[in-house]
Short mmCIF file of C-alpha atoms and ligand atoms in Angstrom, two decimals:
data_model
loop_
_atom_site.label_atom_id
_atom_site.label_comp_id
_atom_site.label_asym_id
_atom_site.label_seq_id
_atom_site.Cartn_x
_atom_site.Cartn_y
_atom_site.Cartn_z
CA MET A 1 71.82 121.21 104.62
CA SER A 2 73.88 123.59 105.56
CA VAL A 3 77.62 123.29 105.95
CA THR A 4 79.98 124.79 108.58
CA GLN A 5 83.30 126.55 106.76
CA ALA A 6 86.07 127.02 109.01
CA LYS A 7 88.60 128.40 107.00
CA GLY A 8 91.14 130.23 107.48
CA LEU A 9 90.71 129.45 111.24
CA HIS A 10 92.51 127.73 113.94
CA PRO A 11 93.42 124.58 113.25
CA ARG A 12 91.94 123.60 116.17
CA THR A 13 88.37 125.82 115.10
CA GLN A 14 88.53 123.60 112.57
CA ALA A 15 88.64 120.35 114.27
CA VAL A 16 86.07 120.66 115.88
CA HIS A 17 83.75 122.66 113.29
CA HIS A 18 84.32 122.39 110.16
CA GLY A 19 82.91 120.66 106.96
CA THR A 20 79.50 119.69 109.75
CA ARG A 21 76.55 119.25 108.14
CA ARG A 22 73.68 119.85 109.47
CA SER A 23 69.92 118.69 107.80
CA GLN A 24 66.28 120.95 107.97
CA TYR A 25 66.38 119.74 112.27
CA GLY A 26 69.53 121.65 112.51
CA GLU A 27 71.05 118.85 115.16
CA MET A 28 73.96 120.16 116.91
CA ALA A 29 76.33 116.94 116.67
CA GLU A 30 77.28 115.90 113.34
CA ALA A 31 74.78 113.46 111.87
CA ILE A 32 75.25 109.46 111.47
CA PHE A 33 73.76 108.73 107.61
CA MET A 34 73.82 104.93 108.46
CA THR A 35 72.42 104.82 104.31
CA GLN A 36 73.67 103.30 102.08
CA GLY A 37 71.57 104.35 99.21
CA PHE A 38 69.24 107.75 98.66
CA VAL A 39 66.06 108.17 97.34
CA TYR A 40 65.26 110.12 93.84
CA ASP A 41 62.49 112.70 93.60
CA SER A 42 62.17 111.81 89.64
CA ALA A 43 64.04 108.93 87.47
CA GLU A 44 64.94 111.93 85.26
CA GLN A 45 66.74 113.26 88.36
CA ALA A 46 68.53 110.12 89.38
CA GLU A 47 69.71 109.79 85.72
CA ALA A 48 71.68 113.43 86.44
CA ARG A 49 73.14 112.86 89.51
CA PHE A 50 74.63 109.51 87.72
CA VAL A 51 75.87 111.40 85.10
CA GLU A 52 77.20 113.86 87.15
CA SER A 53 76.27 114.86 91.25
CA GLY A 54 76.18 118.11 92.87
CA PRO A 55 78.80 118.77 96.18
CA ASP A 56 76.09 118.13 97.87
CA GLU A 57 74.21 115.13 96.53
CA PHE A 58 75.32 111.59 96.77
CA ILE A 59 73.98 108.30 94.85
CA TYR A 60 75.86 105.61 97.14
CA ALA A 61 77.23 105.21 100.34
CA ARG A 62 80.79 103.46 98.10
CA TYR A 63 81.09 106.49 96.15
CA GLY A 64 80.31 109.40 99.50
CA ASN A 65 77.67 110.09 101.92
CA PRO A 66 77.14 113.15 104.06
CA THR A 67 78.68 112.28 107.67
CA ASN A 68 81.88 110.48 105.75
CA ARG A 69 82.01 113.90 103.37
CA MET A 70 81.72 115.61 106.66
CA PHE A 71 84.70 113.53 107.53
CA GLU A 72 87.07 114.21 104.79
CA ASP A 73 85.96 118.07 103.91
CA ARG A 74 87.11 119.14 107.70
CA MET A 75 90.87 116.56 107.86
CA ALA A 76 91.77 118.72 104.09
CA ALA A 77 90.71 122.29 105.85
CA LEU A 78 92.76 120.74 109.03
CA GLU A 79 95.85 119.21 106.86
CA GLY A 80 96.14 122.53 103.97
CA THR A 81 95.05 120.46 101.01
CA GLU A 82 91.34 120.61 98.61
CA ASP A 83 89.74 118.04 99.12
CA ALA A 84 90.31 114.00 101.34
CA PHE A 85 88.84 110.77 100.60
CA ALA A 86 87.68 108.89 103.53
CA THR A 87 88.31 104.98 103.51
CA ALA A 88 87.69 101.70 105.88
CA SER A 89 90.82 101.36 106.86
CA GLY A 90 94.62 102.60 107.03
CA MET A 91 95.65 100.40 104.58
CA ALA A 92 92.51 100.99 102.38
CA ALA A 93 94.12 104.27 102.11
CA VAL A 94 97.55 103.48 101.29
CA ASN A 95 96.99 100.80 99.07
CA GLY A 96 94.03 103.56 97.45
CA ALA A 97 96.84 106.18 96.74
CA LEU A 98 99.12 104.09 95.32
CA PHE A 99 97.39 101.75 93.23
CA SER A 100 95.05 104.56 91.44
CA LEU A 101 98.36 106.54 90.46
CA CYS A 102 100.81 103.19 88.98
CA ALA A 103 100.91 102.27 85.15
CA PRO A 104 102.47 98.61 85.04
CA GLY A 105 105.99 99.94 83.75
CA ASP A 106 106.49 103.32 86.27
CA HIS A 107 109.29 104.05 88.46
CA VAL A 108 107.85 103.62 92.50
CA VAL A 109 110.68 105.05 94.73
CA ALA A 110 109.78 104.43 98.60
CA ALA A 111 112.14 104.39 101.65
CA ARG A 112 113.21 101.18 102.55
CA ALA A 113 111.94 101.56 106.28
CA LEU A 114 108.30 100.74 106.32
CA PHE A 115 105.42 99.31 108.28
CA GLY A 116 104.75 95.85 106.84
CA SER A 117 101.57 96.70 105.36
CA CYS A 118 103.12 99.40 103.19
CA LEU A 119 105.53 97.13 102.32
CA TYR A 120 103.06 94.09 100.77
CA VAL A 121 101.09 96.87 99.00
CA LEU A 122 104.78 97.78 97.55
CA ASP A 123 105.05 94.47 96.66
CA LEU A 124 102.11 93.98 94.66
CA LEU A 125 103.27 96.96 92.60
CA ALA A 126 106.15 95.48 91.78
CA LYS A 127 103.87 91.68 90.81
CA PHE A 128 101.78 93.99 88.46
CA GLY A 129 104.64 95.55 86.56
CA VAL A 130 105.59 98.57 88.82
CA LYS A 131 109.33 99.24 88.62
CA LEU A 132 110.32 99.94 92.43
CA SER A 133 114.20 101.28 93.92
CA TYR A 134 114.36 101.00 98.01
CA VAL A 135 116.26 103.38 99.67
CA ASP A 136 117.74 104.52 103.05
CA GLY A 137 114.94 107.22 103.45
CA THR A 138 117.42 109.31 105.65
CA ASP A 139 119.93 109.53 102.60
CA LEU A 140 119.03 112.30 100.90
CA ASN A 141 122.10 111.39 97.90
CA GLN A 142 119.94 107.95 98.19
CA TRP A 143 116.61 109.30 96.64
CA LYS A 144 118.35 111.70 94.38
CA GLU A 145 120.46 108.78 92.85
CA ALA A 146 117.47 106.83 92.72
CA ILE A 147 114.57 108.91 91.32
CA ARG A 148 114.91 110.07 87.49
CA PRO A 149 113.14 111.52 84.80
CA GLY A 150 110.11 110.06 84.42
CA THR A 151 109.60 108.55 87.95
CA LYS A 152 106.29 108.78 89.29
CA ALA A 153 105.81 108.96 92.49
CA VAL A 154 107.94 108.71 96.07
CA PHE A 155 105.88 106.52 99.03
CA PHE A 156 107.38 106.74 102.81
CA GLU A 157 106.67 106.71 105.98
CA SER A 158 107.42 111.52 107.36
CA VAL A 159 108.94 109.39 111.02
CA SER A 160 108.67 105.35 110.21
CA ASN A 161 107.09 102.42 112.02
CA PRO A 162 108.67 101.56 114.43
CA GLY A 163 112.16 102.95 113.73
CA LEU A 164 111.43 106.36 114.42
CA GLU A 165 113.97 107.47 111.14
CA ILE A 166 112.60 110.93 109.93
CA VAL A 167 112.18 111.26 106.25
CA ASP A 168 113.59 115.35 104.88
CA ILE A 169 109.50 115.45 103.28
CA ALA A 170 111.50 118.70 101.62
CA GLY A 171 114.42 117.50 100.57
CA VAL A 172 112.95 114.77 99.17
CA SER A 173 109.93 116.81 97.62
CA LYS A 174 112.18 119.23 95.84
CA LEU A 175 114.33 116.13 94.07
CA ALA A 176 110.77 114.69 93.30
CA HIS A 177 109.25 117.35 91.83
CA ALA A 178 112.64 118.22 89.97
CA ALA A 179 111.79 114.70 88.13
CA GLY A 180 108.21 115.92 88.05
CA ALA A 181 107.37 112.80 90.63
CA LEU A 182 104.52 113.03 92.92
CA VAL A 183 104.98 112.96 96.60
CA VAL A 184 103.63 110.47 98.72
CA VAL A 185 103.51 110.62 102.33
CA ASP A 186 102.17 108.23 104.85
CA ASN A 187 102.39 111.04 107.95
CA VAL A 188 100.38 108.45 110.75
CA PHE A 189 103.57 108.57 113.37
CA ALA A 190 103.78 112.42 112.64
CA THR A 191 100.55 112.71 113.09
CA PRO A 192 97.21 115.49 111.47
CA VAL A 193 98.47 117.52 114.51
CA PHE A 194 102.13 118.54 114.36
CA SER A 195 102.13 117.98 109.82
CA ARG A 196 103.18 120.82 107.94
CA ALA A 197 103.81 118.36 105.23
CA VAL A 198 101.47 120.69 102.59
CA GLU A 199 104.21 123.32 103.13
CA GLN A 200 106.77 121.14 103.39
CA GLY A 201 105.95 119.69 99.20
CA ALA A 202 103.67 116.82 100.07
CA ASP A 203 100.68 116.66 96.89
CA ILE A 204 99.48 112.98 99.10
CA ILE A 205 99.06 112.79 102.39
CA VAL A 206 97.86 108.92 104.06
CA TYR A 207 97.22 108.02 107.32
CA SER A 208 95.16 105.87 109.10
CA ALA A 209 92.30 108.00 110.94
CA THR A 210 92.99 103.93 113.45
CA LYS A 211 95.03 106.30 115.13
CA HIS A 212 95.42 109.18 116.77
CA ILE A 213 92.70 110.37 114.63
CA ASP A 214 90.12 108.02 116.65
CA GLY A 215 92.93 108.21 119.66
CA GLY A 216 90.61 105.58 121.67
CA GLY A 217 91.20 102.43 119.86
CA ARG A 218 87.46 102.31 118.45
CA ALA A 219 87.24 102.10 114.77
CA LEU A 220 89.07 101.17 111.79
CA GLY A 221 89.54 103.89 108.95
CA GLY A 222 91.62 106.14 106.80
CA ILE A 223 92.00 109.18 104.33
CA ILE A 224 94.23 110.06 101.46
CA CYS A 225 94.35 114.14 101.40
CA GLY A 226 96.13 115.83 97.78
CA SER A 227 94.37 117.94 95.45
CA ARG A 228 90.76 117.81 94.29
CA ASP A 229 92.04 116.78 90.82
CA TYR A 230 93.95 113.89 91.99
CA VAL A 231 91.27 113.10 95.19
CA ARG A 232 88.41 113.33 92.94
CA GLY A 233 89.54 112.95 89.56
CA THR A 234 91.80 109.43 90.16
CA ALA A 235 91.50 108.44 93.91
CA GLU A 236 88.20 108.42 94.25
CA PRO A 237 87.24 106.45 90.65
CA TYR A 238 89.89 103.13 92.26
CA LEU A 239 88.03 103.33 95.88
CA LYS A 240 84.82 103.56 95.24
CA HIS A 241 85.05 101.01 92.73
CA THR A 242 87.09 98.79 94.32
CA GLY A 243 85.33 98.89 97.72
CA GLY A 244 87.35 100.71 100.07
CA ALA A 245 84.92 103.26 101.86
CA ILE A 246 84.61 103.84 104.75
CA SER A 247 81.24 103.05 107.17
CA PRO A 248 79.74 106.10 108.21
CA PHE A 249 79.23 105.38 111.91
CA HIS A 250 83.59 105.12 111.46
CA SER A 251 83.27 108.84 109.95
CA TRP A 252 81.19 109.67 113.12
CA ILE A 253 83.60 108.49 115.33
CA MET A 254 86.33 109.88 113.44
CA LEU A 255 84.88 113.46 113.67
CA ASN A 256 84.46 113.26 117.44
CA GLY A 257 87.67 112.11 117.54
CA LEU A 258 89.21 115.65 115.95
CA THR A 259 86.95 117.31 118.03
CA THR A 260 89.87 116.26 120.99
CA MET A 261 93.07 115.29 118.39
CA ASP A 262 95.00 118.56 119.24
CA LEU A 263 94.69 118.10 123.11
CA ARG A 264 95.32 114.07 122.99
CA VAL A 265 98.01 114.75 120.92
CA ARG A 266 100.22 116.98 122.54
CA ALA A 267 99.56 115.57 126.10
CA GLN A 268 100.84 112.23 125.12
CA ALA A 269 103.13 113.32 123.33
CA GLY A 270 104.81 116.19 126.93
CA ASN A 271 103.81 112.11 128.07
CA ALA A 272 105.90 111.02 126.15
CA GLU A 273 109.21 113.18 126.35
CA GLU A 274 109.09 113.04 130.10
CA ILE A 275 109.41 109.28 129.78
CA ALA A 276 111.81 109.73 127.00
CA LYS A 277 113.43 111.48 129.05
CA ALA A 278 113.39 109.46 131.92
CA MET A 279 114.73 106.54 130.91
CA GLN A 280 117.11 107.43 128.95
CA GLY A 281 119.91 105.99 130.71
CA HIS A 282 118.62 103.29 132.26
CA PRO A 283 120.87 100.35 132.99
CA LYS A 284 118.71 98.07 131.43
CA LEU A 285 118.39 99.31 128.14
CA GLN A 286 120.34 99.81 125.37
CA HIS A 287 119.30 102.82 123.33
CA VAL A 288 115.82 105.12 124.07
CA GLY A 289 114.85 106.08 120.78
CA TYR A 290 113.05 109.24 120.52
CA PRO A 291 113.24 112.25 118.39
CA GLY A 292 112.41 115.20 120.91
CA LEU A 293 116.32 113.70 122.75
CA PRO A 294 119.48 115.86 121.01
CA ASP A 295 120.88 112.34 121.03
CA HIS A 296 118.16 110.95 117.78
CA PRO A 297 120.20 111.48 114.70
CA GLN A 298 117.46 113.29 112.90
CA HIS A 299 116.12 115.24 116.25
CA GLU A 300 116.73 119.08 114.58
CA LEU A 301 115.38 118.01 110.92
CA ALA A 302 112.19 116.19 113.46
CA MET A 303 112.08 119.72 115.79
CA GLN A 304 112.26 121.50 111.64
CA GLN A 305 109.63 119.60 110.81
CA MET A 306 107.41 118.47 112.99
CA GLY A 307 108.27 120.51 116.11
CA SER A 308 107.16 118.10 118.67
CA GLY A 309 109.34 114.37 118.89
CA GLY A 310 106.31 112.93 118.27
CA THR A 311 103.82 110.61 120.83
CA MET A 312 106.56 107.37 120.46
CA ILE A 313 109.26 106.02 121.87
CA THR A 314 111.63 103.02 121.00
CA PHE A 315 113.74 101.03 124.00
CA GLU A 316 116.49 98.39 123.25
CA VAL A 317 116.10 95.86 126.30
CA GLN A 318 119.78 94.81 127.30
CA GLY A 319 119.32 90.39 126.56
CA GLY A 320 117.69 90.73 123.27
CA LYS A 321 114.07 89.29 122.67
CA ASP A 322 113.87 86.50 125.96
CA ALA A 323 114.55 89.75 128.15
CA ALA A 324 112.14 92.56 126.56
CA PHE A 325 109.59 89.35 126.67
CA ALA A 326 109.93 89.45 130.19
CA ALA A 327 109.67 93.01 130.84
CA LEU A 328 106.82 93.60 128.35
CA ASN A 329 104.94 90.37 131.18
CA ARG A 330 106.05 92.60 133.87
CA LEU A 331 103.81 95.53 132.70
CA LYS A 332 100.88 96.30 134.89
CA VAL A 333 99.96 100.01 133.30
CA ILE A 334 101.21 99.30 129.87
CA ALA A 335 98.79 97.34 127.99
CA ILE A 336 100.43 95.03 125.30
CA SER A 337 99.28 95.44 121.78
CA ASN A 338 100.32 96.55 118.54
CA ASN A 339 97.40 99.29 118.00
CA LEU A 340 98.63 103.03 118.38
CA GLY A 341 97.81 106.96 119.44
CA ASP A 342 95.68 105.45 121.37
CA ALA A 343 94.62 106.92 125.13
CA ARG A 344 95.54 104.25 126.47
CA SER A 345 99.30 103.34 126.42
CA ILE A 346 100.57 100.06 124.64
CA VAL A 347 103.93 98.05 123.72
CA THR A 348 104.68 96.28 121.12
CA HIS A 349 107.09 93.82 120.28
CA PRO A 350 107.12 94.37 116.52
CA ALA A 351 110.12 91.61 115.44
CA THR A 352 107.39 89.17 116.62
CA THR A 353 103.92 91.37 115.68
CA THR A 354 103.40 94.37 113.11
CA HIS A 355 106.77 93.20 111.91
CA GLN A 356 107.66 89.14 111.80
CA ARG A 357 106.89 88.86 108.18
CA LEU A 358 110.09 90.97 107.43
CA SER A 359 113.12 88.24 106.63
CA ASP A 360 116.15 88.50 109.78
CA GLU A 361 118.18 90.54 106.83
CA ASN A 362 115.43 93.53 106.50
CA LYS A 363 114.81 93.02 110.39
CA ALA A 364 117.75 93.41 110.94
CA GLN A 365 119.07 96.48 108.12
CA LEU A 366 115.26 98.14 109.74
CA GLY A 367 117.00 98.10 112.67
CA ILE A 368 114.19 95.87 114.21
CA THR A 369 116.09 93.92 116.91
CA PRO A 370 115.49 91.13 118.99
CA GLY A 371 115.51 93.50 122.33
CA LEU A 372 113.88 96.27 120.34
CA LEU A 373 110.05 97.51 121.93
CA ARG A 374 108.18 100.28 120.69
CA LEU A 375 105.42 101.79 122.54
CA SER A 376 102.70 104.45 122.09
CA VAL A 377 102.48 107.18 125.11
CA GLY A 378 98.97 107.29 125.94
CA LEU A 379 97.38 109.88 128.21
CA GLU A 380 97.94 108.49 131.26
CA ASP A 381 100.37 110.24 134.37
CA ALA A 382 103.20 110.27 132.63
CA GLN A 383 105.30 109.21 136.23
CA ASP A 384 102.73 106.24 136.53
CA LEU A 385 104.51 104.91 132.98
CA ILE A 386 107.72 105.37 134.01
CA ASP A 387 107.10 103.63 137.27
CA ASP A 388 105.40 100.66 135.25
CA LEU A 389 108.18 100.94 132.88
CA LYS A 390 111.13 101.21 135.65
CA GLN A 391 109.85 98.29 137.80
CA ALA A 392 108.66 95.76 134.13
CA LEU A 393 112.37 96.57 133.37
CA GLY A 394 113.53 95.28 137.55
CA ASN A 395 114.10 99.32 137.59
C1 PLP B 1 99.08 101.53 111.43
C2 PLP B 1 99.23 102.24 110.36
C3 PLP B 1 98.89 102.01 108.88
C4 PLP B 1 97.49 100.99 108.71
O1 PLP B 1 96.84 101.50 109.02
P1 PLP B 1 95.50 101.04 109.32
O2 PLP B 1 94.33 101.99 109.49
O3 PLP B 1 95.23 99.46 110.10
O4 PLP B 1 94.48 100.15 107.74
C5 PLP B 1 100.48 102.41 107.91
N1 PLP B 1 101.01 102.95 108.19
C6 PLP B 1 100.77 103.22 109.32
C7 PLP B 1 102.59 104.11 109.27
C8 PLP B 1 100.49 102.82 110.11
O5 PLP B 1 101.45 102.88 111.74
#
């Protein structure tokens, strides 16, 4: 096998080439090694490989696989970490990153504004004896108060789902590192294109590859990026024994997604900015939330941290749930669904779907109101999306 190295080259070049492993056939496109196992030349070789596997030696696809390794190497290069481990879904990545790290009695500080399933994983950690403190992620003072000497880790979404609150990665990292805590960031909404999380102090970065990395709403996948010690010494043993491995077929889909990710995400963010500006001040909307708009409470931080407002927008529809549902039901181009990062624009009513499980009090705290809609902006013509939103709202 030959392995293509594109370290030191620009991210767009890395996203196309880095980590490609070519067999003796010299195939151009990445091969899908659709195999769970690998044949050994001898019993001695099998024994030796179970003691220690070389970088291009595999045992079993739950542990590692050449197609999965290509995806891991490419993501690590893009994110600027030493290594990465690919997982079956974004939640397998969040679960793997946190559970592999924590033991009963450990203390974790987390932002309150999180994706519903991330909150579920934190509840599970608490059930197994991990002590959790929750903070308003946008308030550095709350982080400062909650982090204490010996805190094991902090966890947050750099841009929260669905509220689009921005957490100051550099600010929280400084506080966490002073206490010896690791910084674990769910960076899905920021996307690998706009991420500089490592530079800003993050130790472990987690993505749901299901979103912008695939970009076509086809396959589930996830990735944990971090130091070689953490990825191979902590995350991998947990994931390989508990079964969170990604399918080689899905890694292949993600590898193909990565080749166009930069173009897609920048075009989607451009569309999002155009739509947010066009919809701002619409008489049927109480509010348009977009980190790229100057009235977003953390606009400056968003620009500093990501250099973009991203691909997601929130709308607060006047008239609550009934008005929001009526608008959803009139949409013609934008689909009602709950994925995001897809080339197709997708709108979600978080209060009744992705965040349904939360108590009314929690929803209110996180700004998940009955009139809130979350729009994942796709690759359609921005004007068609604006027209669709306007006709759905009744102009
Ligand atoms: C979608 C999502 C996840 C979970 O990813 P899956 O691939 O659906 O398991 C985790 N965090 C955030 C912020 C997400 O948007």
